[in-house]
Amino acid sequence: MSELNIPDSRAYRHLKCGEETMVTGQSFEVVSNPMSSMERTQCSTCGAMFPISDFQWSDTGETLADYYARHSQSATDAQRFLCSKKFMIALALLGAFPAAGGCYYLVRNDDLLTKAICLLTGLAIGAFIGGTVFLKAFADPIKRKVCSVSDTRLLK
């Protein structure tokens, strides 16, 4: 499949109830990414979260757990960590606190409301920068290297 023909959805079947869930948008991007460290997903029929081993892709019959293992088998432990939620949160915090401190420093002599607003704004901006660094410098390049595609929605 061409990189220009990225599918916009894919269905997976819950093995317990036998019903399909169609994933689209951001959810499809996350579910299709073997490096996302996702452990659970939702069944739209049952309305609850279950381990990924309880689901299979409707078009191939492969369980999501086997799909993740197959497409991420060449990933090192370091690459798995650098794509993990723990590392993403660490980078977001690493960006958030210095930015908040810098914003606070700029308004340290102002009233309490101004300090609070600037502190929260700094936290948000810093977390956004940390999250962007996570995606652009770590998760996306590692995903491309391990999975050999720029967009994991192309994987089967």
PDB file of C-alpha atoms in Angstrom:
ATOM      1  CA  MET A   1       0.000   0.000   0.000  1.00  0.00           C
ATOM      2  CA  SER A   2       1.337   3.389  -0.950  1.00  0.00           C
ATOM      3  CA  GLU A   3       2.225   5.968   1.680  1.00  0.00           C
ATOM      4  CA  LEU A   4      -0.283   8.194  -0.130  1.00  0.00           C
ATOM      5  CA  ASN A   5      -3.129   5.726   0.514  1.00  0.00           C
ATOM      6  CA  ILE A   6      -3.165   5.667   4.300  1.00  0.00           C
ATOM      7  CA  PRO A   7      -6.372   3.995   5.501  1.00  0.00           C
ATOM      8  CA  ASP A   8      -8.584   6.093   7.754  1.00  0.00           C
ATOM      9  CA  SER A   9     -10.025   3.186   9.745  1.00  0.00           C
ATOM     10  CA  ARG A  10      -9.641  -0.467  10.637  1.00  0.00           C
ATOM     11  CA  ALA A  11     -11.771  -2.903  12.612  1.00  0.00           C
ATOM     12  CA  TYR A  12     -10.755  -5.265  15.362  1.00  0.00           C
ATOM     13  CA  ARG A  13     -12.867  -8.029  16.890  1.00  0.00           C
ATOM     14  CA  HIS A  14     -13.267  -8.719  20.589  1.00  0.00           C
ATOM     15  CA  LEU A  15     -12.645 -12.444  21.001  1.00  0.00           C
ATOM     16  CA  LYS A  16     -14.945 -12.715  24.049  1.00  0.00           C
ATOM     17  CA  CYS A  17     -18.121 -11.220  22.534  1.00  0.00           C
ATOM     18  CA  GLY A  18     -17.249 -11.663  18.822  1.00  0.00           C
ATOM     19  CA  GLU A  19     -18.221  -8.099  17.912  1.00  0.00           C
ATOM     20  CA  GLU A  20     -16.167  -5.587  15.929  1.00  0.00           C
ATOM     21  CA  THR A  21     -14.964  -2.155  16.931  1.00  0.00           C
ATOM     22  CA  MET A  22     -14.076   0.307  14.166  1.00  0.00           C
ATOM     23  CA  VAL A  23     -11.178   2.617  15.032  1.00  0.00           C
ATOM     24  CA  THR A  24     -10.585   5.898  13.237  1.00  0.00           C
ATOM     25  CA  GLY A  25      -8.584   9.075  13.677  1.00  0.00           C
ATOM     26  CA  GLN A  26      -6.169   9.407  16.602  1.00  0.00           C
ATOM     27  CA  SER A  27      -7.425   6.140  18.129  1.00  0.00           C
ATOM     28  CA  PHE A  28      -6.500   4.274  14.940  1.00  0.00           C
ATOM     29  CA  GLU A  29      -3.044   5.862  14.937  1.00  0.00           C
ATOM     30  CA  VAL A  30      -2.425   4.703  18.518  1.00  0.00           C
ATOM     31  CA  VAL A  31      -3.879   1.190  18.120  1.00  0.00           C
ATOM     32  CA  SER A  32      -1.942   0.579  14.900  1.00  0.00           C
ATOM     33  CA  ASN A  33       1.370   1.662  16.456  1.00  0.00           C
ATOM     34  CA  PRO A  34       3.261  -1.349  17.869  1.00  0.00           C
ATOM     35  CA  MET A  35       5.600   1.046  19.695  1.00  0.00           C
ATOM     36  CA  SER A  36       2.776   2.833  21.543  1.00  0.00           C
ATOM     37  CA  SER A  37       3.103   0.551  24.598  1.00  0.00           C
ATOM     38  CA  MET A  38      -0.664   0.180  24.631  1.00  0.00           C
ATOM     39  CA  GLU A  39      -1.804  -2.680  26.856  1.00  0.00           C
ATOM     40  CA  ARG A  40      -5.590  -2.328  26.749  1.00  0.00           C
ATOM     41  CA  THR A  41      -8.213  -1.174  24.278  1.00  0.00           C
ATOM     42  CA  GLN A  42     -11.959  -0.790  24.260  1.00  0.00           C
ATOM     43  CA  CYS A  43     -14.699  -3.004  22.904  1.00  0.00           C
ATOM     44  CA  SER A  44     -17.470  -0.760  21.599  1.00  0.00           C
ATOM     45  CA  THR A  45     -20.088  -3.470  22.216  1.00  0.00           C
ATOM     46  CA  CYS A  46     -19.075  -4.369  25.782  1.00  0.00           C
ATOM     47  CA  GLY A  47     -18.260  -0.740  26.561  1.00  0.00           C
ATOM     48  CA  ALA A  48     -15.199  -1.698  28.595  1.00  0.00           C
ATOM     49  CA  MET A  49     -11.422  -1.931  28.308  1.00  0.00           C
ATOM     50  CA  PHE A  50      -9.718  -5.303  27.892  1.00  0.00           C
ATOM     51  CA  PRO A  51      -6.131  -6.514  27.281  1.00  0.00           C
ATOM     52  CA  ILE A  52      -5.000  -6.253  23.649  1.00  0.00           C
ATOM     53  CA  SER A  53      -4.586 -10.040  23.616  1.00  0.00           C
ATOM     54  CA  ASP A  54      -8.410 -10.239  23.748  1.00  0.00           C
ATOM     55  CA  PHE A  55      -8.703  -8.601  20.309  1.00  0.00           C
ATOM     56  CA  GLN A  56      -7.813  -9.550  16.743  1.00  0.00           C
ATOM     57  CA  TRP A  57      -7.718  -7.523  13.560  1.00  0.00           C
ATOM     58  CA  SER A  58     -10.900  -8.349  11.626  1.00  0.00           C
ATOM     59  CA  ASP A  59      -9.143  -8.365   8.243  1.00  0.00           C
ATOM     60  CA  THR A  60      -6.191 -10.611   9.160  1.00  0.00           C
ATOM     61  CA  GLY A  61      -7.322 -12.547  12.245  1.00  0.00           C
ATOM     62  CA  GLU A  62      -4.049 -11.723  14.020  1.00  0.00           C
ATOM     63  CA  THR A  63      -4.375 -10.722  17.666  1.00  0.00           C
ATOM     64  CA  LEU A  64      -3.292  -7.204  18.475  1.00  0.00           C
ATOM     65  CA  ALA A  65      -0.704  -8.622  20.900  1.00  0.00           C
ATOM     66  CA  ASP A  66       0.835 -10.793  18.154  1.00  0.00           C
ATOM     67  CA  TYR A  67       0.710  -7.852  15.708  1.00  0.00           C
ATOM     68  CA  TYR A  68       2.576  -5.665  18.232  1.00  0.00           C
ATOM     69  CA  ALA A  69       5.156  -8.384  18.890  1.00  0.00           C
ATOM     70  CA  ARG A  70       5.720  -9.064  15.185  1.00  0.00           C
ATOM     71  CA  HIS A  71       6.123  -5.438  14.157  1.00  0.00           C
ATOM     72  CA  SER A  72       8.251  -4.437  17.151  1.00  0.00           C
ATOM     73  CA  GLN A  73      10.485  -7.520  17.403  1.00  0.00           C
ATOM     74  CA  SER A  74      13.567  -5.604  16.227  1.00  0.00           C
ATOM     75  CA  ALA A  75      13.139  -2.867  18.853  1.00  0.00           C
ATOM     76  CA  THR A  76      15.770  -2.703  21.566  1.00  0.00           C
ATOM     77  CA  ASP A  77      14.902  -2.189  25.230  1.00  0.00           C
ATOM     78  CA  ALA A  78      16.229   1.363  24.933  1.00  0.00           C
ATOM     79  CA  GLN A  79      13.988   2.072  21.935  1.00  0.00           C
ATOM     80  CA  ARG A  80      10.979   0.653  23.778  1.00  0.00           C
ATOM     81  CA  PHE A  81      11.716   2.904  26.758  1.00  0.00           C
ATOM     82  CA  LEU A  82      12.214   5.976  24.556  1.00  0.00           C
ATOM     83  CA  CYS A  83       8.755   5.334  23.013  1.00  0.00           C
ATOM     84  CA  SER A  84       7.082   4.621  26.362  1.00  0.00           C
ATOM     85  CA  LYS A  85       4.469   6.666  28.204  1.00  0.00           C
ATOM     86  CA  LYS A  86       6.867   6.974  31.156  1.00  0.00           C
ATOM     87  CA  PHE A  87       9.482   8.678  28.996  1.00  0.00           C
ATOM     88  CA  MET A  88       6.836  10.894  27.380  1.00  0.00           C
ATOM     89  CA  ILE A  89       5.645  12.055  30.814  1.00  0.00           C
ATOM     90  CA  ALA A  90       9.238  12.612  31.950  1.00  0.00           C
ATOM     91  CA  LEU A  91       9.942  14.849  28.940  1.00  0.00           C
ATOM     92  CA  ALA A  92       6.675  16.739  29.434  1.00  0.00           C
ATOM     93  CA  LEU A  93       7.588  17.397  33.066  1.00  0.00           C
ATOM     94  CA  LEU A  94      11.140  18.260  32.105  1.00  0.00           C
ATOM     95  CA  GLY A  95       9.707  20.936  29.835  1.00  0.00           C
ATOM     96  CA  ALA A  96       6.889  22.040  32.140  1.00  0.00           C
ATOM     97  CA  PHE A  97       8.764  22.901  35.319  1.00  0.00           C
ATOM     98  CA  PRO A  98      11.543  25.064  33.870  1.00  0.00           C
ATOM     99  CA  ALA A  99       9.031  26.909  31.674  1.00  0.00           C
ATOM    100  CA  ALA A 100       6.753  27.485  34.660  1.00  0.00           C
ATOM    101  CA  GLY A 101       9.714  28.688  36.714  1.00  0.00           C
ATOM    102  CA  GLY A 102      10.752  31.083  33.969  1.00  0.00           C
ATOM    103  CA  CYS A 103       7.232  32.456  33.612  1.00  0.00           C
ATOM    104  CA  TYR A 104       6.935  32.872  37.367  1.00  0.00           C
ATOM    105  CA  TYR A 105      10.272  34.678  37.481  1.00  0.00           C
ATOM    106  CA  LEU A 106       9.016  37.183  34.898  1.00  0.00           C
ATOM    107  CA  VAL A 107       6.002  38.113  37.024  1.00  0.00           C
ATOM    108  CA  ARG A 108       7.399  37.476  40.511  1.00  0.00           C
ATOM    109  CA  ASN A 109       6.580  41.018  41.654  1.00  0.00           C
ATOM    110  CA  ASP A 110       3.010  41.027  40.281  1.00  0.00           C
ATOM    111  CA  ASP A 111      -0.255  40.115  42.021  1.00  0.00           C
ATOM    112  CA  LEU A 112      -1.198  36.538  42.916  1.00  0.00           C
ATOM    113  CA  LEU A 113      -3.663  36.081  40.027  1.00  0.00           C
ATOM    114  CA  THR A 114      -1.049  37.115  37.453  1.00  0.00           C
ATOM    115  CA  LYS A 115       1.482  34.755  39.033  1.00  0.00           C
ATOM    116  CA  ALA A 116      -1.017  31.869  38.995  1.00  0.00           C
ATOM    117  CA  ILE A 117      -2.017  32.456  35.370  1.00  0.00           C
ATOM    118  CA  CYS A 118       1.591  32.735  34.223  1.00  0.00           C
ATOM    119  CA  LEU A 119       2.604  29.672  36.221  1.00  0.00           C
ATOM    120  CA  LEU A 120      -0.163  27.561  34.670  1.00  0.00           C
ATOM    121  CA  THR A 121       0.581  28.940  31.211  1.00  0.00           C
ATOM    122  CA  GLY A 122       4.262  28.101  31.661  1.00  0.00           C
ATOM    123  CA  LEU A 123       3.396  24.573  32.768  1.00  0.00           C
ATOM    124  CA  ALA A 124       1.183  24.062  29.715  1.00  0.00           C
ATOM    125  CA  ILE A 125       3.671  25.529  27.241  1.00  0.00           C
ATOM    126  CA  GLY A 126       6.565  23.568  28.717  1.00  0.00           C
ATOM    127  CA  ALA A 127       4.583  20.307  28.714  1.00  0.00           C
ATOM    128  CA  PHE A 128       3.604  20.933  25.089  1.00  0.00           C
ATOM    129  CA  ILE A 129       7.247  21.513  24.148  1.00  0.00           C
ATOM    130  CA  GLY A 130       8.304  18.364  26.029  1.00  0.00           C
ATOM    131  CA  GLY A 131       5.580  16.346  24.280  1.00  0.00           C
ATOM    132  CA  THR A 132       6.629  17.698  20.899  1.00  0.00           C
ATOM    133  CA  VAL A 133      10.268  16.784  21.570  1.00  0.00           C
ATOM    134  CA  PHE A 134       9.095  13.282  22.569  1.00  0.00           C
ATOM    135  CA  LEU A 135       7.219  12.815  19.298  1.00  0.00           C
ATOM    136  CA  LYS A 136       9.605  14.486  16.862  1.00  0.00           C
ATOM    137  CA  ALA A 137      12.968  13.491  18.364  1.00  0.00           C
ATOM    138  CA  PHE A 138      12.194  10.067  19.800  1.00  0.00           C
ATOM    139  CA  ALA A 139       8.865   8.313  19.123  1.00  0.00           C
ATOM    140  CA  ASP A 140       8.418   9.089  15.420  1.00  0.00           C
ATOM    141  CA  PRO A 141      12.008   8.362  14.300  1.00  0.00           C
ATOM    142  CA  ILE A 142      12.163   5.157  16.355  1.00  0.00           C
ATOM    143  CA  LYS A 143       8.768   4.031  15.045  1.00  0.00           C
ATOM    144  CA  ARG A 144       9.946   4.636  11.459  1.00  0.00           C
ATOM    145  CA  LYS A 145      13.156   2.688  12.057  1.00  0.00           C
ATOM    146  CA  VAL A 146      11.577  -0.281  13.865  1.00  0.00           C
ATOM    147  CA  CYS A 147       8.386  -0.589  11.785  1.00  0.00           C
ATOM    148  CA  SER A 148       9.885   0.530   8.432  1.00  0.00           C
ATOM    149  CA  VAL A 149       6.950   2.856   7.696  1.00  0.00           C
ATOM    150  CA  SER A 150       6.313   6.502   8.461  1.00  0.00           C
ATOM    151  CA  ASP A 151       2.705   5.815   9.402  1.00  0.00           C
ATOM    152  CA  THR A 152       1.803   2.583  11.226  1.00  0.00           C
ATOM    153  CA  ARG A 153      -1.740   2.683   9.837  1.00  0.00           C
ATOM    154  CA  LEU A 154      -0.104   1.186   6.722  1.00  0.00           C
ATOM    155  CA  LEU A 155       0.946  -1.983   8.577  1.00  0.00           C
ATOM    156  CA  LYS A 156      -0.951  -5.250   8.204  1.00  0.00           C
TER     157      LYS A 156
END
